[in-house]
PDB file of N, CA and C in Angstrom:
ATOM      1  N   PRO A   1      49.680  13.449 -17.243  1.00 53.00           N
ATOM      2  CA  PRO A   1      48.995  13.649 -16.038  1.00 53.00           C
ATOM      3  C   PRO A   1      47.705  12.519 -15.819  1.00 53.00           C
ATOM      4  N   ASP A   2      47.504  12.245 -14.520  1.00 74.00           N
ATOM      5  CA  ASP A   2      46.472  11.313 -14.136  1.00 74.00           C
ATOM      6  C   ASP A   2      45.183  11.971 -14.207  1.00 74.00           C
ATOM      7  N   THR A   3      44.215  10.984 -14.272  1.00 82.00           N
ATOM      8  CA  THR A   3      42.802  11.612 -14.197  1.00 82.00           C
ATOM      9  C   THR A   3      42.492  11.865 -12.658  1.00 82.00           C
ATOM     10  N   MET A   4      41.620  12.704 -12.340  1.00 87.00           N
ATOM     11  CA  MET A   4      41.324  13.022 -10.926  1.00 87.00           C
ATOM     12  C   MET A   4      39.870  13.060 -10.719  1.00 87.00           C
ATOM     13  N   ALA A   5      39.430  12.375  -9.667  1.00 88.00           N
ATOM     14  CA  ALA A   5      37.997  12.430  -9.088  1.00 88.00           C
ATOM     15  C   ALA A   5      37.483  13.924  -8.806  1.00 88.00           C
ATOM     16  N   LEU A   6      36.345  14.074  -9.106  1.00 88.00           N
ATOM     17  CA  LEU A   6      35.668  15.471  -8.743  1.00 88.00           C
ATOM     18  C   LEU A   6      36.012  15.749  -7.087  1.00 88.00           C
ATOM     19  N   PHE A   7      35.749  14.900  -6.374  1.00 89.00           N
ATOM     20  CA  PHE A   7      36.134  15.196  -4.809  1.00 89.00           C
ATOM     21  C   PHE A   7      37.467  15.495  -4.671  1.00 89.00           C
ATOM     22  N   THR A   8      38.428  14.577  -5.308  1.00 91.00           N
ATOM     23  CA  THR A   8      39.693  14.900  -5.035  1.00 91.00           C
ATOM     24  C   THR A   8      40.096  16.345  -5.365  1.00 91.00           C
ATOM     25  N   ILE A   9      39.537  16.863  -6.622  1.00 91.00           N
ATOM     26  CA  ILE A   9      39.851  18.113  -7.083  1.00 91.00           C
ATOM     27  C   ILE A   9      39.348  19.056  -6.002  1.00 91.00           C
ATOM     28  N   TRP A  10      38.292  18.949  -5.468  1.00 92.00           N
ATOM     29  CA  TRP A  10      37.536  19.752  -4.452  1.00 92.00           C
ATOM     30  C   TRP A  10      38.470  19.873  -3.253  1.00 92.00           C
ATOM     31  N   GLU A  11      39.017  18.684  -2.721  1.00 94.00           N
ATOM     32  CA  GLU A  11      39.986  18.542  -1.643  1.00 94.00           C
ATOM     33  C   GLU A  11      41.282  19.406  -1.823  1.00 94.00           C
ATOM     34  N   LYS A  12      41.910  19.223  -2.950  1.00 94.00           N
ATOM     35  CA  LYS A  12      42.985  19.958  -3.500  1.00 94.00           C
ATOM     36  C   LYS A  12      42.868  21.289  -3.521  1.00 94.00           C
ATOM     37  N   MET A  13      41.730  21.764  -3.936  1.00 95.00           N
ATOM     38  CA  MET A  13      41.411  23.239  -4.134  1.00 95.00           C
ATOM     39  C   MET A  13      41.319  23.844  -2.846  1.00 95.00           C
ATOM     40  N   LEU A  14      40.569  23.076  -1.901  1.00 96.00           N
ATOM     41  CA  LEU A  14      40.537  23.688  -0.540  1.00 96.00           C
ATOM     42  C   LEU A  14      41.978  23.762   0.250  1.00 96.00           C
ATOM     43  N   GLU A  15      42.569  22.679   0.033  1.00 97.00           N
ATOM     44  CA  GLU A  15      43.881  22.456   0.767  1.00 97.00           C
ATOM     45  C   GLU A  15      44.809  23.611   0.378  1.00 97.00           C
ATOM     46  N   LYS A  16      44.850  23.954  -0.932  1.00 97.00           N
ATOM     47  CA  LYS A  16      45.841  24.904  -1.628  1.00 97.00           C
ATOM     48  C   LYS A  16      45.158  26.263  -1.566  1.00 97.00           C
ATOM     49  N   LYS A  17      44.042  26.505  -1.127  1.00 96.00           N
ATOM     50  CA  LYS A  17      43.232  27.661  -1.075  1.00 96.00           C
ATOM     51  C   LYS A  17      43.200  28.396  -2.590  1.00 96.00           C
ATOM     52  N   GLU A  18      42.884  27.459  -3.644  1.00 96.00           N
ATOM     53  CA  GLU A  18      42.791  27.963  -4.906  1.00 96.00           C
ATOM     54  C   GLU A  18      41.505  27.967  -5.330  1.00 96.00           C
ATOM     55  N   HIS A  19      40.978  28.924  -6.158  1.00 95.00           N
ATOM     56  CA  HIS A  19      39.651  29.018  -6.757  1.00 95.00           C
ATOM     57  C   HIS A  19      39.604  28.634  -8.212  1.00 95.00           C
ATOM     58  N   ILE A  20      40.703  28.312  -8.847  1.00 96.00           N
ATOM     59  CA  ILE A  20      40.790  27.881 -10.118  1.00 96.00           C
ATOM     60  C   ILE A  20      42.067  27.025 -10.457  1.00 96.00           C
ATOM     61  N   ALA A  21      41.646  25.993 -11.273  1.00 94.00           N
ATOM     62  CA  ALA A  21      42.768  25.155 -11.600  1.00 94.00           C
ATOM     63  C   ALA A  21      42.837  24.847 -13.249  1.00 94.00           C
ATOM     64  N   LEU A  22      43.926  24.512 -13.696  1.00 94.00           N
ATOM     65  CA  LEU A  22      44.198  24.243 -15.108  1.00 94.00           C
ATOM     66  C   LEU A  22      43.844  22.795 -15.495  1.00 94.00           C
ATOM     67  N   VAL A  23      43.313  22.555 -16.590  1.00 91.00           N
ATOM     68  CA  VAL A  23      43.012  21.122 -17.001  1.00 91.00           C
ATOM     69  C   VAL A  23      43.994  20.836 -18.067  1.00 91.00           C
ATOM     70  N   VAL A  24      44.895  19.862 -17.981  1.00 90.00           N
ATOM     71  CA  VAL A  24      45.867  19.584 -19.000  1.00 90.00           C
ATOM     72  C   VAL A  24      45.473  18.084 -19.536  1.00 90.00           C
ATOM     73  N   ASP A  25      45.870  17.959 -20.882  1.00 87.00           N
ATOM     74  CA  ASP A  25      45.581  16.611 -21.647  1.00 87.00           C
ATOM     75  C   ASP A  25      46.738  15.736 -21.221  1.00 87.00           C
ATOM     76  N   GLU A  26      46.740  14.669 -21.750  1.00 86.00           N
ATOM     77  CA  GLU A  26      47.693  13.479 -21.699  1.00 86.00           C
ATOM     78  C   GLU A  26      49.252  14.066 -22.086  1.00 86.00           C
ATOM     79  N   TYR A  27      49.242  15.169 -22.924  1.00 88.00           N
ATOM     80  CA  TYR A  27      50.527  15.539 -23.498  1.00 88.00           C
ATOM     81  C   TYR A  27      50.906  16.720 -22.717  1.00 88.00           C
ATOM     82  N   GLY A  28      50.305  17.098 -21.712  1.00 87.00           N
ATOM     83  CA  GLY A  28      50.788  18.443 -20.938  1.00 87.00           C
ATOM     84  C   GLY A  28      50.152  19.701 -21.564  1.00 87.00           C
ATOM     85  N   GLY A  29      49.450  19.544 -22.582  1.00 91.00           N
ATOM     86  CA  GLY A  29      48.948  20.891 -23.157  1.00 91.00           C
ATOM     87  C   GLY A  29      47.616  21.194 -22.438  1.00 91.00           C
ATOM     88  N   LEU A  30      47.496  22.544 -22.413  1.00 92.00           N
ATOM     89  CA  LEU A  30      46.199  23.213 -21.735  1.00 92.00           C
ATOM     90  C   LEU A  30      44.962  22.912 -22.336  1.00 92.00           C
ATOM     91  N   ASN A  31      44.036  22.050 -21.631  1.00 91.00           N
ATOM     92  CA  ASN A  31      42.742  21.779 -22.196  1.00 91.00           C
ATOM     93  C   ASN A  31      41.613  22.593 -21.734  1.00 91.00           C
ATOM     94  N   GLY A  32      41.721  23.328 -20.762  1.00 92.00           N
ATOM     95  CA  GLY A  32      40.826  24.328 -20.102  1.00 92.00           C
ATOM     96  C   GLY A  32      40.928  24.613 -18.559  1.00 92.00           C
ATOM     97  N   ILE A  33      39.902  25.029 -17.922  1.00 94.00           N
ATOM     98  CA  ILE A  33      40.010  25.391 -16.617  1.00 94.00           C
ATOM     99  C   ILE A  33      38.938  24.948 -15.886  1.00 94.00           C
ATOM    100  N   VAL A  34      39.035  24.855 -14.574  1.00 93.00           N
ATOM    101  CA  VAL A  34      37.842  24.434 -13.729  1.00 93.00           C
ATOM    102  C   VAL A  34      37.766  25.283 -12.509  1.00 93.00           C
ATOM    103  N   THR A  35      36.691  25.769 -12.091  1.00 94.00           N
ATOM    104  CA  THR A  35      36.773  26.890 -11.130  1.00 94.00           C
ATOM    105  C   THR A  35      36.017  26.070  -9.773  1.00 94.00           C
ATOM    106  N   MET A  36      36.302  26.750  -8.664  1.00 94.00           N
ATOM    107  CA  MET A  36      35.729  26.235  -7.493  1.00 94.00           C
ATOM    108  C   MET A  36      34.147  26.179  -7.566  1.00 94.00           C
ATOM    109  N   GLU A  37      33.493  27.137  -8.338  1.00 89.00           N
ATOM    110  CA  GLU A  37      32.122  27.281  -8.618  1.00 89.00           C
ATOM    111  C   GLU A  37      31.727  26.149  -9.418  1.00 89.00           C
ATOM    112  N   ASP A  38      32.616  25.741 -10.482  1.00 90.00           N
ATOM    113  CA  ASP A  38      32.200  24.452 -11.366  1.00 90.00           C
ATOM    114  C   ASP A  38      32.101  23.192 -10.286  1.00 90.00           C
ATOM    115  N   VAL A  39      33.069  23.065  -9.598  1.00 92.00           N
ATOM    116  CA  VAL A  39      33.106  21.798  -8.556  1.00 92.00           C
ATOM    117  C   VAL A  39      31.989  21.729  -7.826  1.00 92.00           C
ATOM    118  N   ILE A  40      31.587  23.030  -7.043  1.00 90.00           N
ATOM    119  CA  ILE A  40      30.446  23.007  -6.228  1.00 90.00           C
ATOM    120  C   ILE A  40      29.162  22.718  -6.798  1.00 90.00           C
ATOM    121  N   GLU A  41      29.037  23.344  -8.132  1.00 86.00           N
ATOM    122  CA  GLU A  41      27.791  23.151  -8.905  1.00 86.00           C
ATOM    123  C   GLU A  41      27.612  21.808  -9.298  1.00 86.00           C
ATOM    124  N   THR A  42      28.788  21.107  -9.713  1.00 88.00           N
ATOM    125  CA  THR A  42      28.621  19.698 -10.003  1.00 88.00           C
ATOM    126  C   THR A  42      28.388  18.761  -8.897  1.00 88.00           C
ATOM    127  N   LEU A  43      29.129  18.995  -7.871  1.00 87.00           N
ATOM    128  CA  LEU A  43      28.686  18.075  -6.575  1.00 87.00           C
ATOM    129  C   LEU A  43      27.375  18.236  -6.059  1.00 87.00           C
ATOM    130  N   LEU A  44      26.875  19.498  -6.110  1.00 84.00           N
ATOM    131  CA  LEU A  44      25.354  19.810  -5.753  1.00 84.00           C
ATOM    132  C   LEU A  44      24.343  19.486  -6.679  1.00 84.00           C
ATOM    133  N   GLY A  45      24.740  19.523  -7.973  1.00 79.00           N
ATOM    134  CA  GLY A  45      23.639  19.398  -9.067  1.00 79.00           C
ATOM    135  C   GLY A  45      22.984  20.572  -9.139  1.00 79.00           C
ATOM    136  N   LEU A  46      23.429  21.856  -8.910  1.00 76.00           N
ATOM    137  CA  LEU A  46      22.729  23.045  -8.913  1.00 76.00           C
ATOM    138  C   LEU A  46      23.581  24.027  -9.725  1.00 76.00           C
ATOM    139  N   GLU A  47      22.778  25.023 -10.247  1.00 76.00           N
ATOM    140  CA  GLU A  47      23.490  26.062 -10.881  1.00 76.00           C
ATOM    141  C   GLU A  47      23.505  27.304  -9.778  1.00 76.00           C
ATOM    142  N   ILE A  48      24.722  27.710  -9.473  1.00 76.00           N
ATOM    143  CA  ILE A  48      24.873  28.947  -8.575  1.00 76.00           C
ATOM    144  C   ILE A  48      24.769  30.197  -9.408  1.00 76.00           C
ATOM    145  N   VAL A  49      23.812  31.011  -8.970  1.00 73.00           N
ATOM    146  CA  VAL A  49      23.417  32.259  -9.700  1.00 73.00           C
ATOM    147  C   VAL A  49      23.788  33.339  -8.802  1.00 73.00           C
ATOM    148  N   ASP A  50      24.727  34.206  -9.175  1.00 74.00           N
ATOM    149  CA  ASP A  50      25.188  35.235  -8.435  1.00 74.00           C
ATOM    150  C   ASP A  50      24.947  36.681  -9.007  1.00 74.00           C
ATOM    151  N   GLU A  51      25.409  37.784  -8.506  1.00 75.00           N
ATOM    152  CA  GLU A  51      24.924  39.175  -8.955  1.00 75.00           C
ATOM    153  C   GLU A  51      25.518  39.493 -10.187  1.00 75.00           C
ATOM    154  N   THR A  52      26.619  38.805 -10.670  1.00 77.00           N
ATOM    155  CA  THR A  52      27.179  39.094 -12.070  1.00 77.00           C
ATOM    156  C   THR A  52      26.821  38.174 -13.182  1.00 77.00           C
ATOM    157  N   ASP A  53      25.962  37.242 -12.809  1.00 72.00           N
ATOM    158  CA  ASP A  53      25.239  36.429 -13.836  1.00 72.00           C
ATOM    159  C   ASP A  53      24.116  37.016 -14.563  1.00 72.00           C
ATOM    160  N   THR A  54      24.181  37.079 -15.913  1.00 74.00           N
ATOM    161  CA  THR A  54      22.984  37.667 -16.558  1.00 74.00           C
ATOM    162  C   THR A  54      22.126  36.652 -17.155  1.00 74.00           C
ATOM    163  N   VAL A  55      22.534  35.454 -17.275  1.00 70.00           N
ATOM    164  CA  VAL A  55      21.634  34.455 -17.609  1.00 70.00           C
ATOM    165  C   VAL A  55      21.442  33.389 -16.529  1.00 70.00           C
ATOM    166  N   ILE A  56      20.342  33.067 -16.134  1.00 69.00           N
ATOM    167  CA  ILE A  56      19.915  32.048 -15.022  1.00 69.00           C
ATOM    168  C   ILE A  56      19.871  30.708 -15.474  1.00 69.00           C
ATOM    169  N   ASP A  57      19.221  30.372 -16.665  1.00 75.00           N
ATOM    170  CA  ASP A  57      19.054  29.095 -17.173  1.00 75.00           C
ATOM    171  C   ASP A  57      19.943  28.948 -18.308  1.00 75.00           C
ATOM    172  N   MET A  58      21.116  28.323 -18.041  1.00 73.00           N
ATOM    173  CA  MET A  58      22.206  28.116 -19.168  1.00 73.00           C
ATOM    174  C   MET A  58      21.722  27.248 -20.226  1.00 73.00           C
ATOM    175  N   GLN A  59      21.042  26.174 -19.868  1.00 77.00           N
ATOM    176  CA  GLN A  59      20.530  25.169 -20.809  1.00 77.00           C
ATOM    177  C   GLN A  59      19.665  25.996 -21.823  1.00 77.00           C
ATOM    178  N   LYS A  60      18.634  26.824 -21.388  1.00 83.00           N
ATOM    179  CA  LYS A  60      17.744  27.490 -22.200  1.00 83.00           C
ATOM    180  C   LYS A  60      18.600  28.453 -22.954  1.00 83.00           C
ATOM    181  N   PHE A  61      19.559  29.002 -22.443  1.00 79.00           N
ATOM    182  CA  PHE A  61      20.270  30.137 -23.057  1.00 79.00           C
ATOM    183  C   PHE A  61      21.007  29.389 -24.375  1.00 79.00           C
ATOM    184  N   ALA A  62      21.704  28.284 -24.023  1.00 80.00           N
ATOM    185  CA  ALA A  62      22.330  27.488 -25.067  1.00 80.00           C
ATOM    186  C   ALA A  62      21.561  27.086 -26.186  1.00 80.00           C
ATOM    187  N   ARG A  63      20.301  26.622 -25.936  1.00 83.00           N
ATOM    188  CA  ARG A  63      19.270  26.166 -26.808  1.00 83.00           C
ATOM    189  C   ARG A  63      18.761  27.430 -27.740  1.00 83.00           C
ATOM    190  N   GLU A  64      18.538  28.699 -27.124  1.00 86.00           N
ATOM    191  CA  GLU A  64      18.308  29.811 -27.923  1.00 86.00           C
ATOM    192  C   GLU A  64      19.429  30.157 -28.856  1.00 86.00           C
ATOM    193  N   ARG A  65      20.709  30.186 -28.296  1.00 82.00           N
ATOM    194  CA  ARG A  65      21.776  30.370 -29.040  1.00 82.00           C
ATOM    195  C   ARG A  65      21.953  29.521 -30.343  1.00 82.00           C
ATOM    196  N   TRP A  66      21.840  28.303 -30.088  1.00 82.00           N
ATOM    197  CA  TRP A  66      21.824  27.235 -31.094  1.00 82.00           C
ATOM    198  C   TRP A  66      20.821  27.593 -32.264  1.00 82.00           C
ATOM    199  N   LYS A  67      19.519  27.916 -31.814  1.00 86.00           N
ATOM    200  CA  LYS A  67      18.450  28.161 -32.792  1.00 86.00           C
ATOM    201  C   LYS A  67      18.948  29.408 -33.590  1.00 86.00           C
ATOM    202  N   THR A  68      19.465  30.413 -32.961  1.00 86.00           N
ATOM    203  CA  THR A  68      19.683  31.544 -33.654  1.00 86.00           C
ATOM    204  C   THR A  68      20.785  31.295 -34.717  1.00 86.00           C
ATOM    205  N   ARG A  69      21.970  30.610 -34.329  1.00 82.00           N
ATOM    206  CA  ARG A  69      22.940  30.099 -35.236  1.00 82.00           C
ATOM    207  C   ARG A  69      22.439  29.223 -36.286  1.00 82.00           C
ATOM    208  N   GLN A  70      21.628  28.351 -35.782  1.00 84.00           N
ATOM    209  CA  GLN A  70      21.039  27.414 -36.833  1.00 84.00           C
ATOM    210  C   GLN A  70      20.318  28.082 -38.029  1.00 84.00           C
ATOM    211  N   ALA A  71      19.405  29.307 -37.629  1.00 84.00           N
ATOM    212  CA  ALA A  71      18.731  29.974 -38.584  1.00 84.00           C
ATOM    213  C   ALA A  71      19.758  30.856 -39.367  1.00 84.00           C
ATOM    214  N   LYS A  72      20.666  31.442 -38.713  1.00 81.00           N
ATOM    215  CA  LYS A  72      21.672  32.347 -39.380  1.00 81.00           C
ATOM    216  C   LYS A  72      22.458  31.718 -40.370  1.00 81.00           C
ATOM    217  N   TYR A  73      23.073  30.628 -40.106  1.00 78.00           N
ATOM    218  CA  TYR A  73      23.923  29.770 -40.926  1.00 78.00           C
ATOM    219  C   TYR A  73      23.377  28.620 -41.720  1.00 78.00           C
ATOM    220  N   SER A  74      22.069  28.362 -41.607  1.00 78.00           N
ATOM    221  CA  SER A  74      21.141  27.430 -42.172  1.00 78.00           C
ATOM    222  C   SER A  74      21.909  26.014 -41.705  1.00 78.00           C
ATOM    223  N   LEU A  75      22.046  25.871 -40.482  1.00 73.00           N
ATOM    224  CA  LEU A  75      22.654  24.583 -40.130  1.00 73.00           C
ATOM    225  C   LEU A  75      21.529  23.459 -39.947  1.00 73.00           C
ATOM    226  N   ILE A  76      21.878  22.320 -39.969  1.00 75.00           N
ATOM    227  CA  ILE A  76      20.875  21.186 -39.961  1.00 75.00           C
ATOM    228  C   ILE A  76      21.180  20.445 -38.503  1.00 75.00           C
ATOM    229  N   ASP A  77      19.925  20.374 -37.793  1.00 69.00           N
ATOM    230  CA  ASP A  77      20.095  19.591 -36.508  1.00 69.00           C
ATOM    231  C   ASP A  77      19.996  18.130 -36.741  1.00 69.00           C
ATOM    232  N   LYS A  78      21.211  17.430 -36.691  1.00 64.00           N
ATOM    233  CA  LYS A  78      21.213  16.035 -36.802  1.00 64.00           C
ATOM    234  C   LYS A  78      20.399  15.238 -35.871  1.00 64.00           C
ATOM    235  N   LEU A  79      20.087  15.632 -34.703  1.00 59.00           N
ATOM    236  CA  LEU A  79      19.171  14.917 -33.842  1.00 59.00           C
ATOM    237  C   LEU A  79      17.790  15.090 -34.249  1.00 59.00           C
ATOM    238  N   SER A  80      17.446  16.219 -34.788  1.00 57.00           N
ATOM    239  CA  SER A  80      16.032  16.478 -35.030  1.00 57.00           C
ATOM    240  C   SER A  80      15.594  15.739 -36.402  1.00 57.00           C
ATOM    241  N   ASN A  81      16.591  15.561 -37.297  1.00 49.00           N
ATOM    242  CA  ASN A  81      16.310  15.143 -38.624  1.00 49.00           C
ATOM    243  C   ASN A  81      16.755  13.606 -38.699  1.00 49.00           C
ATOM    244  N   GLU A  82      17.074  12.818 -37.581  1.00 49.00           N
ATOM    245  CA  GLU A  82      17.253  11.364 -37.693  1.00 49.00           C
ATOM    246  C   GLU A  82      16.011  10.650 -38.056  1.00 49.00           C
ATOM    247  N   ASP A  83      14.924  11.156 -37.502  1.00 49.00           N
ATOM    248  CA  ASP A  83      13.575  10.396 -37.776  1.00 49.00           C
ATOM    249  C   ASP A  83      13.153  10.648 -39.108  1.00 49.00           C
ATOM    250  N   GLU A  84      13.686  11.612 -39.943  1.00 47.00           N
ATOM    251  CA  GLU A  84      12.955  11.810 -41.181  1.00 47.00           C
ATOM    252  C   GLU A  84      13.545  11.086 -42.296  1.00 47.00           C
TER     253      GLU A  84
END
């Protein structure tokens, strides 16, 4: 498969009236999905929050989850320890 620019994905999803698309790797294997919401958020540079979202700040949520897992599994943060 070829690579595809984000705006091209946007146009194809609109044209085909699709809200979700599969992402495949160079071997044709499934690599993930992309949704219309993902495309819009990336194009606008904003996080779309709707009534089903329980977390508003995903970056803050990810940092908190990392800290919890780091403490639980005694993980080392390579970025924090590079200066030591």
